[in-house]
XYZ file of C-alpha atoms in Angstrom:
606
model
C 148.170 49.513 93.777
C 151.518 51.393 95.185
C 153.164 48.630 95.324
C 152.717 48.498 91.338
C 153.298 52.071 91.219
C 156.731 52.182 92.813
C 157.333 48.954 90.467
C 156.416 51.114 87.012
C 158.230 53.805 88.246
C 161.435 52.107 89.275
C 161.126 49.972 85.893
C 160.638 53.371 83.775
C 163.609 54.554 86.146
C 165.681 52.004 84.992
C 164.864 52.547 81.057
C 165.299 56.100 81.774
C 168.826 55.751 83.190
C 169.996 52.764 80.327
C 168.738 55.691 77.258
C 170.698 58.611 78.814
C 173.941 56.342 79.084
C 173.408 54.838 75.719
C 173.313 58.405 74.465
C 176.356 59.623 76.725
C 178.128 56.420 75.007
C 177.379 57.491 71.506
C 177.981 60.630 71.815
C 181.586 60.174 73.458
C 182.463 58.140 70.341
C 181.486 60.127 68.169
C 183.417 63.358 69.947
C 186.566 60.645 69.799
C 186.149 59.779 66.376
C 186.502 63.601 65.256
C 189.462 64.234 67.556
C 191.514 61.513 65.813
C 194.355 62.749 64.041
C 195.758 61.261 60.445
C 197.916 58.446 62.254
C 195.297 57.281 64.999
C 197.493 55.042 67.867
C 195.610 52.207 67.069
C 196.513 51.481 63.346
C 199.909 49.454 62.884
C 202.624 50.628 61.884
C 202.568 49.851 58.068
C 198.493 50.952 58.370
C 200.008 54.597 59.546
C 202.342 54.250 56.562
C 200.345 53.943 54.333
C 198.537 57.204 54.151
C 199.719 61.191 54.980
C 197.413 63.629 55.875
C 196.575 66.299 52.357
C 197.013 68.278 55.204
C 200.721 68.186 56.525
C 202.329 70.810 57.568
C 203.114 71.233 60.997
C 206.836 71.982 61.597
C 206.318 70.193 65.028
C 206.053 66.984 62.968
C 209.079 67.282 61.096
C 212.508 65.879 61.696
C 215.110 67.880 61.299
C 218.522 67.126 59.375
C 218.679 63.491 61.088
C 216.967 61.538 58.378
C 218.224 59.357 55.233
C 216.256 58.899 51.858
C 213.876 55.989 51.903
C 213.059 53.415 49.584
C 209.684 54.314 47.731
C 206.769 52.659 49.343
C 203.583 50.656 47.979
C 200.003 51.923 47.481
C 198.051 51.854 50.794
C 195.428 49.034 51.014
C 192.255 49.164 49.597
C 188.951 50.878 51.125
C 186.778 49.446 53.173
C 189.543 49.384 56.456
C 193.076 49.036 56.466
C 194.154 45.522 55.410
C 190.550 44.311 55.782
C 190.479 45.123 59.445
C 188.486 48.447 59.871
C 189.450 50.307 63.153
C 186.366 51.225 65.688
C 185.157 54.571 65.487
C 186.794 55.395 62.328
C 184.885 54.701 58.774
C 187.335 55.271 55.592
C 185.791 55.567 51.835
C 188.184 55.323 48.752
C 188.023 58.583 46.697
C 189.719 59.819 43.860
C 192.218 62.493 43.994
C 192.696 65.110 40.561
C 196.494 65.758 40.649
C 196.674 69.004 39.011
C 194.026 68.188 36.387
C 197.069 65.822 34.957
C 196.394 62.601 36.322
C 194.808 60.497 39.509
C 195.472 59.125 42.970
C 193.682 56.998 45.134
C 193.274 58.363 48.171
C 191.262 58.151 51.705
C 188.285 60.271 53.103
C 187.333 60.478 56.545
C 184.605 62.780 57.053
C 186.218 66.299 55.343
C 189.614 64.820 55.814
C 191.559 63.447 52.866
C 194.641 61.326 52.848
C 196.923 60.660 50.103
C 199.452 57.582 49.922
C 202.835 58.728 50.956
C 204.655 56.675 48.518
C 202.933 59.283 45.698
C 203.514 62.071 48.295
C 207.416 61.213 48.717
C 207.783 61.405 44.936
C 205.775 64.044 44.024
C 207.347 66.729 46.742
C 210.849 65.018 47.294
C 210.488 64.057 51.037
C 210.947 61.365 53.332
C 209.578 59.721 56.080
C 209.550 55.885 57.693
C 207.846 54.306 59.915
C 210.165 53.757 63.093
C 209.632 52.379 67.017
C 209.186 54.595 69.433
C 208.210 54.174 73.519
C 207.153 50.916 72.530
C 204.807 51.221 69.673
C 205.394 52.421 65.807
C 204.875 55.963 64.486
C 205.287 57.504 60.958
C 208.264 60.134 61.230
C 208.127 62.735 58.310
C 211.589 64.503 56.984
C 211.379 67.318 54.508
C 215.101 66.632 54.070
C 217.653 63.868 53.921
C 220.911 65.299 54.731
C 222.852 66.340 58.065
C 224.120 69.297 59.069
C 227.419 68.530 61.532
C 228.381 70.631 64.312
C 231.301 72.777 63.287
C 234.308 72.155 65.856
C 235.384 76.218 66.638
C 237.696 77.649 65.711
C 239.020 75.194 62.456
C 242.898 75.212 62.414
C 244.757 73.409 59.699
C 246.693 70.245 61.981
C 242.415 69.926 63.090
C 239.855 67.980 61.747
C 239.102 68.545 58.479
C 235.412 69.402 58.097
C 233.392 66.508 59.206
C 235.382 64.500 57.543
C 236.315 61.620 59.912
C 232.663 60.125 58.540
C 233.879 59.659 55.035
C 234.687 55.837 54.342
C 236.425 56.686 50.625
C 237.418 53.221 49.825
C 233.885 51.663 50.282
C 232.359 53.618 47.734
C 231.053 51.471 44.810
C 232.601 54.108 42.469
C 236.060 52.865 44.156
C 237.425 49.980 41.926
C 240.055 49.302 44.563
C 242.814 50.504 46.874
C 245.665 50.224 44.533
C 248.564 48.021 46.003
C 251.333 49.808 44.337
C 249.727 53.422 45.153
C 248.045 52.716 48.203
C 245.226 54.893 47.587
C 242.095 54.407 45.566
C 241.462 54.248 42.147
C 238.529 55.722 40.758
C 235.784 54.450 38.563
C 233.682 57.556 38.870
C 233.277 59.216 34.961
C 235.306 55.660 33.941
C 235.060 51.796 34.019
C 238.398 51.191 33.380
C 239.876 53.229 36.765
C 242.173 56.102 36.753
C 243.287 58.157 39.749
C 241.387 61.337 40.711
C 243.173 63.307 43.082
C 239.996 64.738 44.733
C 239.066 61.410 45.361
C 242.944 60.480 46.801
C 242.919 64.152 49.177
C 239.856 62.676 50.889
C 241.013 59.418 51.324
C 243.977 61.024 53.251
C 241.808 63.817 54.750
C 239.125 61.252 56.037
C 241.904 59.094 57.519
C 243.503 62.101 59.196
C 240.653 63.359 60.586
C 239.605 59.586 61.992
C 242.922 59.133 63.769
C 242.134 62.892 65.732
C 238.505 61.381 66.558
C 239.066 57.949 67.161
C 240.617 55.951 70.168
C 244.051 54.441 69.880
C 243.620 50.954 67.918
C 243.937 47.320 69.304
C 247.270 45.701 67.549
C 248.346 42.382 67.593
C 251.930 41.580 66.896
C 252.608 38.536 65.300
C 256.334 38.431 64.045
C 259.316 40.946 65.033
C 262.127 38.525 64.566
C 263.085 39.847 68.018
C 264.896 36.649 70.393
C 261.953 37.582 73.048
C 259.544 36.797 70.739
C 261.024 33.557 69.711
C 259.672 31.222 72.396
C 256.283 32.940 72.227
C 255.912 32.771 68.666
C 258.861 29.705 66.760
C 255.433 27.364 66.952
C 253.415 29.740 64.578
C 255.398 29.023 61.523
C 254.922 26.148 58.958
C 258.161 25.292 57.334
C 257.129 22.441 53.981
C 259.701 20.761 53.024
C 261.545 22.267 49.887
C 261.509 25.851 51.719
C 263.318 27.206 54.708
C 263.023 29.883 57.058
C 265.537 31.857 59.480
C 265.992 34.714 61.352
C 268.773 37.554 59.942
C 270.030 40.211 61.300
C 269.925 43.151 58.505
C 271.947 46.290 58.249
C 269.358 48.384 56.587
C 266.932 47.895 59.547
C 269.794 47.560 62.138
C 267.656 44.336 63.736
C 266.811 40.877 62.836
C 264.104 39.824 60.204
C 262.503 36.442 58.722
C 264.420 35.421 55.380
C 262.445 33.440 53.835
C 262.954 30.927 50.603
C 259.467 29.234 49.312
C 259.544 28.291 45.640
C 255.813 29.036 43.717
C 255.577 25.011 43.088
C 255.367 24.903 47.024
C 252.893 25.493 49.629
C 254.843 28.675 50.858
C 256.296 29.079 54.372
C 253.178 30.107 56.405
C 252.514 32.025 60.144
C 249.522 31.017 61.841
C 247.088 34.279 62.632
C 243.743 33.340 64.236
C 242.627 36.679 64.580
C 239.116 37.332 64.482
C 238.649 40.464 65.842
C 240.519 43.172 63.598
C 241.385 43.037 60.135
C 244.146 45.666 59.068
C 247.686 43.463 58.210
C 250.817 45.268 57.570
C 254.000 43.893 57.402
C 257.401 45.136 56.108
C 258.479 43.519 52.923
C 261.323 42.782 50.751
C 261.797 40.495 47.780
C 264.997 39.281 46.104
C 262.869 37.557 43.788
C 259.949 37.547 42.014
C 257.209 36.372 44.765
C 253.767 36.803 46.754
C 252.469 37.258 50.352
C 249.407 35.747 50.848
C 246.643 35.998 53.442
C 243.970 33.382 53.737
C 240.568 34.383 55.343
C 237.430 32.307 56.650
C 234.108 33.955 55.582
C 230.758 34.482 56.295
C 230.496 32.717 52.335
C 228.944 29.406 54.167
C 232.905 29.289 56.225
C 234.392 29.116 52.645
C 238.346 30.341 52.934
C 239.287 33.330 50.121
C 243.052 33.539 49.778
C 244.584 37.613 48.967
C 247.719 37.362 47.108
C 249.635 40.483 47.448
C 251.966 39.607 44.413
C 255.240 41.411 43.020
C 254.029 42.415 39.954
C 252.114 45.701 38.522
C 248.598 43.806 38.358
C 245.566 45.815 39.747
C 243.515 43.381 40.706
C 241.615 40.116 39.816
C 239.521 37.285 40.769
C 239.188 33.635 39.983
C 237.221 31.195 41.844
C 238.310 32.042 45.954
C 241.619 34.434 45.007
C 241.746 38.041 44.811
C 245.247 39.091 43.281
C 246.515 42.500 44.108
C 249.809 43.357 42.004
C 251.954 45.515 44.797
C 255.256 46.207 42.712
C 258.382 44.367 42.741
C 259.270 45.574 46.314
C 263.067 44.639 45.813
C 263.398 47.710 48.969
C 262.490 47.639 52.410
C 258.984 49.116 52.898
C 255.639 48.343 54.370
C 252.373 47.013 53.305
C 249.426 47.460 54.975
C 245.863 46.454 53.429
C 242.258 46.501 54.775
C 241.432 43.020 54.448
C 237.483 44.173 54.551
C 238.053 45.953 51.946
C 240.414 44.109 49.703
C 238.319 41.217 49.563
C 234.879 42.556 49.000
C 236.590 45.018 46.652
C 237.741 41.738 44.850
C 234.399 39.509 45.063
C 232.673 42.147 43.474
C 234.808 43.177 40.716
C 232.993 43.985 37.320
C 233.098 45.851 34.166
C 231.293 48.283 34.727
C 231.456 51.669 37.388
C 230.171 50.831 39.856
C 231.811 47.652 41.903
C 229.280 44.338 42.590
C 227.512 44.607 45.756
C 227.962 41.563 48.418
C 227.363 40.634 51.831
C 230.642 38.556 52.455
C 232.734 39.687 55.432
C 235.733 38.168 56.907
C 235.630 36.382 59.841
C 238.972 35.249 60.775
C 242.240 35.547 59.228
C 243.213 32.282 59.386
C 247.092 32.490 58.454
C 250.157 34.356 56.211
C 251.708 32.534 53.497
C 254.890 33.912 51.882
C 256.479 32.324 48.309
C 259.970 33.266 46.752
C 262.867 34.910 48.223
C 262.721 37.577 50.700
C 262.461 39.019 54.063
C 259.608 39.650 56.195
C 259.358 41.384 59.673
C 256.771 43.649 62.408
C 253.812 41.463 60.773
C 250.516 42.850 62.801
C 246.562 42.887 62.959
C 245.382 46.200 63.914
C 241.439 47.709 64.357
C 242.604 50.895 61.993
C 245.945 51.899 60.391
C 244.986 55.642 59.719
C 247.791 57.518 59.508
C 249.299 54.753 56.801
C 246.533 55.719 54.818
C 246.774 59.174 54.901
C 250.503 59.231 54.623
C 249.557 57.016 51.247
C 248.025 59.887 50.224
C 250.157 62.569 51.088
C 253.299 60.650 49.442
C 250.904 60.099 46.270
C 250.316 63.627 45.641
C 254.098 64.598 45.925
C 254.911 61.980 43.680
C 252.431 62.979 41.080
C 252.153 66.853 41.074
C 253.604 67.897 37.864
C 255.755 70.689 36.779
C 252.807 73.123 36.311
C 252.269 72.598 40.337
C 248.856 70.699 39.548
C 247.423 67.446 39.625
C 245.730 66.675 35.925
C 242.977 64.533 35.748
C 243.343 62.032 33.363
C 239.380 61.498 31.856
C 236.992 63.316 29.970
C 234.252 64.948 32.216
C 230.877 66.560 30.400
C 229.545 68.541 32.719
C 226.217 69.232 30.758
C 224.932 70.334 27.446
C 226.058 73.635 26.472
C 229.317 72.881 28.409
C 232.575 72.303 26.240
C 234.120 68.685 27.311
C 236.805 68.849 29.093
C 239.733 66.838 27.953
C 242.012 64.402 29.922
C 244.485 66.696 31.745
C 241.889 69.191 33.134
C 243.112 70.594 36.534
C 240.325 71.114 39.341
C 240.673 73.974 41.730
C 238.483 71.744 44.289
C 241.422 69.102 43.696
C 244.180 71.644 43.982
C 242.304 72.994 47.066
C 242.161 69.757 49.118
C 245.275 68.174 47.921
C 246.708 71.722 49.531
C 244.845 70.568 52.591
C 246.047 67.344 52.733
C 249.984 68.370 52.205
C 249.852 71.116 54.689
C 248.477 68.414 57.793
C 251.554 66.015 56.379
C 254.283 69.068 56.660
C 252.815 70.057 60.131
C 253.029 66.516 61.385
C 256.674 65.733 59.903
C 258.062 69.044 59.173
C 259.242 67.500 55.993
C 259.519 70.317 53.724
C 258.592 67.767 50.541
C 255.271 68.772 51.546
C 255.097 72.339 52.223
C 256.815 72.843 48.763
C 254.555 70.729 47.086
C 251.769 72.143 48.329
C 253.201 75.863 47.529
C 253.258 74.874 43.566
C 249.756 74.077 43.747
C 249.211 78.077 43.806
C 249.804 78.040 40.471
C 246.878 76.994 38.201
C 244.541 79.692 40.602
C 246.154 82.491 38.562
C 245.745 81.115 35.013
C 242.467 81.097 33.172
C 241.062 77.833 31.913
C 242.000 78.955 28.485
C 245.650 78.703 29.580
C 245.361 75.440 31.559
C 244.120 76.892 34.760
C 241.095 76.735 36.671
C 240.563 80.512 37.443
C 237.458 82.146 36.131
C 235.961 85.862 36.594
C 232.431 86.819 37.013
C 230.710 89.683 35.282
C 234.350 90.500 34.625
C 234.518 91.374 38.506
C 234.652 88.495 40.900
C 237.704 86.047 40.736
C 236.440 82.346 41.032
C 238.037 79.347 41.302
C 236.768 76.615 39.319
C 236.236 72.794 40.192
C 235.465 72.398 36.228
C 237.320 74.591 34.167
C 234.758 74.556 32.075
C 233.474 76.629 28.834
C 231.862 78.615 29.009
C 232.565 79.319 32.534
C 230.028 77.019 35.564
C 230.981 78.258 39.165
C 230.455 75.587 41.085
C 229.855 76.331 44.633
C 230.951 73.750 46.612
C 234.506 72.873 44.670
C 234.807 77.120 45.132
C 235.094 76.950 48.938
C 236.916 73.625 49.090
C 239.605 75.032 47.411
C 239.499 78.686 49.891
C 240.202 76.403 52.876
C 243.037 74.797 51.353
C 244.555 78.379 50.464
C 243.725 78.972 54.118
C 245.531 76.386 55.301
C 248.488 77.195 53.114
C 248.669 80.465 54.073
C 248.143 79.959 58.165
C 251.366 77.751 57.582
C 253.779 79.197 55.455
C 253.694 82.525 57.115
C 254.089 85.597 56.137
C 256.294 85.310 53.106
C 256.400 81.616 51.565
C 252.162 82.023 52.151
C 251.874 85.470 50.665
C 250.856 84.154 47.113
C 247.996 82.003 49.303
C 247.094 85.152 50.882
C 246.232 87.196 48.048
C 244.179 84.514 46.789
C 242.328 83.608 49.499
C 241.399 86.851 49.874
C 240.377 87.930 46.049
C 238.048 84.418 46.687
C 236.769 85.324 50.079
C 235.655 88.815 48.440
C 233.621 87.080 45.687
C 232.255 84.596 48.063
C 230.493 87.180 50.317
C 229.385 89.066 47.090
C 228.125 85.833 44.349
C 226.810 84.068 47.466
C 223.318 85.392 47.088
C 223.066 83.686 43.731
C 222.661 80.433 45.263
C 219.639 81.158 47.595
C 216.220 79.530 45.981
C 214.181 80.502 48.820
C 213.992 76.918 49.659
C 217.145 75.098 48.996
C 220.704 75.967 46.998
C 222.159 75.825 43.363
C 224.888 74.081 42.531
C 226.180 76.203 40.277
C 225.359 78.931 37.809
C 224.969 77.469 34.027
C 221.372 78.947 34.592
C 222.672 82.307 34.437
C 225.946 81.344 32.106
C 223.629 78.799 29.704
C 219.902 80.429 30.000
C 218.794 76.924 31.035
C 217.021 75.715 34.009
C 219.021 76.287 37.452
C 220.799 72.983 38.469
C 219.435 73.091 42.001
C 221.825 71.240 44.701
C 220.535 67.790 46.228
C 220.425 67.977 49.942
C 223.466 66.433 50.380
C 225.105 69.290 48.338
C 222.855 71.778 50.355
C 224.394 70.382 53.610
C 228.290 70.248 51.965
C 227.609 74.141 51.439
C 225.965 74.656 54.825
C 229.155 72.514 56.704
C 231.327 74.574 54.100
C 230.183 78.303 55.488
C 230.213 77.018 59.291
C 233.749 76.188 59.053
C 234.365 79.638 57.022
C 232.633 81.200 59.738
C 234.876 80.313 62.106
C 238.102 81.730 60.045
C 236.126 85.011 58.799
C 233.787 87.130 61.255
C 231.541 88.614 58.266
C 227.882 88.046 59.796
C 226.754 86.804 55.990
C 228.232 83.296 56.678
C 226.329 83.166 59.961
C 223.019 84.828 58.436
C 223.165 82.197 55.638
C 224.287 78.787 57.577
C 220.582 80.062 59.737
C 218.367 80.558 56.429
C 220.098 77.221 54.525
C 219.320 75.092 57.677
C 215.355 76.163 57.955
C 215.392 75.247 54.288
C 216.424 71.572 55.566
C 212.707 71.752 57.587
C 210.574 72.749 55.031
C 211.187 76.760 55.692
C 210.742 78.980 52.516
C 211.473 82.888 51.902
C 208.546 85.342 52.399
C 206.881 85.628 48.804
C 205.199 89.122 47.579
């Protein structure tokens, strides 16, 4: 009888012991199931993608300036577990979500917890978010904004940096038809199919190109043909003479050294110097032509290894494409001067060439440049492959805008712009104070760095249109018959755009800071009658949660034209580099409230 005792109670012991850990089991899941959060660890990436918490507002969680736009995602999965697989612990229901008493979203329930699908949450408030890798395992990362905020280099002088500038890439933009080869600077497609140049468009292309050679290293270049005597046993094997054309080596007065004269008639193959170069993709090469005649450069692809030939031809063409050639027209060049193209750029400008604004989008890239052909009469010397050829391009630019300025000391802008409705059209010949502004910019950085005064004069007569109305041709405005303003559209009635407003203050800085005290007076006065309505009209552009990109609410009675968060970020970059010029705390104050707007920060409501 004890012996089946002790064996009951060491059997009931037993049952005893397997209840309490079942029930220590249950209960721990159920404690982990409420803990979870809206992205458990264990769902996959696209699974944590798929849904945000109703819920979301924790700061904490939010990136800061860092993130870009996404594409708009799909509709999460179905309920009854994420892709068919539910995860332990965790039991989802579909439920319908009343947007507003307007329409109706499914969503997710998990116990009180709803989830919506991002992809309607990313539309419906305007943010962004991706899923991304982190330590090893994915993660959802949430971005009330798009846009970056760049640290202001202190104190901004005018032979600096300009803004953050040296991350512009101008001549990629699909709204860039081409560079032109007689200009050397782009040619816009922006309010136009057909191209014209637009000045604010050419100032940045110089300005970004400045600013790159200041932030970049010193580029790789490879020399290919100096006509020198040391170079001739290095490099005699490189050419390709056909027969019916001939090549020499000449000494010329103009240069004062020798060149390649070359003599290639069209019906030929060309005389042609063997490149190879498949790490950089910038050519220049100094140029003359007695005759009509071309300068080709023949590239291997990533198009399956297919070879695309750029003709760089003397006439007035602006570009165009048949089959494998892209033909830039470059002038007659009958004078010594120098050509230098992106090859990137010229070719993928020239595949995608279409009728409409925006330029075709393609993958092709160069791979190699396989070799230099020239045809007709003329002389050729310092042929090279460089990484980057800055400073040609901003010099481009800079010799552009001298050459173009006209007697009024502005640069007109040859297209109709429509700003909105209520706004009179402007007609082809409009000046911009944003244009006159950075072109000012642009010319002052080309007079520090060559002292030639071309370009402190030029930029001097760009003072002008500030002090005329845009009745008169001008681009000054006044508000509330107060506040002098400086227009990027000249429009009627009167817009005040922000951004164009300050551009065109640091280029009357700049003028001013160089001139000196007498030639810059005229800048002076200006800059300051702006600077005074800046720190006074600024407040008009605060929502409480983002900016305004100009005032046709207030000028129009219409809705306020709030600023996308790239345009938030050009006026928050704008006032850091202000602050740096002007010690008024209300640049400072508002560069702090703009950036919390960029993380979902609001002003304090009644």
């Amino acid at each position: 009888m004890r012996c089946l005792a002790a064996r009951v109670n060491y059997k009931t012991l037993i049952v005893i012991c397997a209840l309490f850990t079942l029930v220590m089991v249950l209960l721990w899941n159920r404690c982990s199931s409420d803990r979870a959060g809206p992205f458990p660890r264990s769902l996959a990436g696209p699974e944590r993608r798929a849904a945000a918490a109703a819920s979301e507002s924790d700061p904490a969680r939010q990136q800061s300036e860092e993130a870009s736009p996404q594409e708009q995602q799909k509709a999460p999965p179905v309920a009854g577990g994420f892709n068919g697989n539910k995860a332990p612990g965790l039991k989802y229901e579909e439920i319908d979500c009343l947007i507003n008493d307007e329409h109706t979203v499914k969503g997710r329930r998990e116990g009180n917890e709803v989830f919506l699908p991002f992809s309607w949450v990313e539309k419906y408030f305007e943010v962004y978010g991706k899923i991304a890798q982190y330590d090893g395992y994915d993660r959802f990362e949430f971005s009330h904004s798009y846009s970056k905020v760049y640290t202001q280099r202190a104190p901004y002088h005018p032979d600096g940096v300009f803004m953050s500038f040296e991350g512009y890439n101008v001549e990629v933009r699909d709204r860039v038809k081409c560079i032109s080869g007689v200009e050397g600077v782009p040619l816009s497609t922006q309010w136009g199919p057909q191209g014209y140049f637009y000045p604010i468009q050419i100032a940045q292309y110089g300005l970004s190109h400045y600013s790159k050679n200041l932030t970049e290293k010193p580029p790789h270049i490879e020399v290919y043909e100096t006509a020198e005597e040391k170079d001739k046993i290095s490099r005699s094997t490189d050419w390709t003479v056909p027969k019916g054309c001939s090549l020499s080596t000449v000494s010329d007065k103009a240069k004062f050294t020798s060149v390649k004269q070359f003599v290639a008639p069209e019906n030929t193959e060309g005389v042609s110097l063997q490149l190879g170069n498949t790490r950089d993709f910038i050519i220049s090469f100094d140029l003359k032509f007695i005759t009509n005649g071309s300068v080709s450069v023949v590239l291997e692809t990533t198009e399956k290894n297919q070879l695309f030939t750029v003709h760089y031809v003397s006439n007035t063409q602006l570009i165009a494409f048949k089959d494998r050639d892209i033909y830039y027209g470059i002038g007659p060049r009958t004078s010594w001067s120098t050509l230098t193209r992106d090859l990137v750029t010229d070719l993928r400008k020239g595949v995608g060439l279409s009728n409409t604004k925006a330029v075709k989008q393609t993958k092709i890239m160069p791979k190699r440049v396989v070799r230099l052909v020239a045809k007709g009469r003329g002389f050729l010397d310092n042929v090279t492959i460089s990484a980057t050829a800055h400073m040609a391009a901003f010099f481009a630019a800079s010799n552009w805008l001298v050459r173009n300025q006209d007697e009024r000391g502005g640069w007109p802008i040859m297209v109709t712009r429509k700003l909105g409705e209520g706004f009179k059209s402007l007609d082809p010949g409009w000046y911009s104070a944003m244009a006159q502004g950075q072109a000012i910019s642009t010319l002052v950085r080309a007079y520090l760095l060559t002292k030639d005064h071309a370009f402190l004069s030029s930029a001097l007569r760009a003072t002008a249109p500030y002090k005329l109305p845009s009745e008169q041709r001008g681009v000054k405005a006044v508000f509330m018959n107060r506040h002098d303003w400086y227009e990027e559209y000249p429009t009627s009635p009167s817009s005040f755009v922000l951004n164009g407003f300050m551009y065109s203050l640091i280029g009357l800085y700049d003028l001013k800071e160089t001139a000196g005290e007498k030639l810059g007076k005229e800048a002076r006065v200006l800059y300051e009658r702006g600077m005074e309505s800046l720190k006074a009209m600024l407040p008009l552009y605060d929502t409480g949660s983002g900016t305004i990109y100009d005032l046709r609410h207030f000028m129009l009675g219409t809705a306020p034209n709030l600023a996308r968060w790239d345009y938030h970020t050009t006026h928050i970059n704008q006032l850091q580099l202000l602050s740096t010029i002007d010690e008024s705390p209300i640049f400072k104050e508002f560069v702090k409230r703009w950036k919390s707007y960029l993380r979902g920060g609001r002003a304090k409501h009644n």
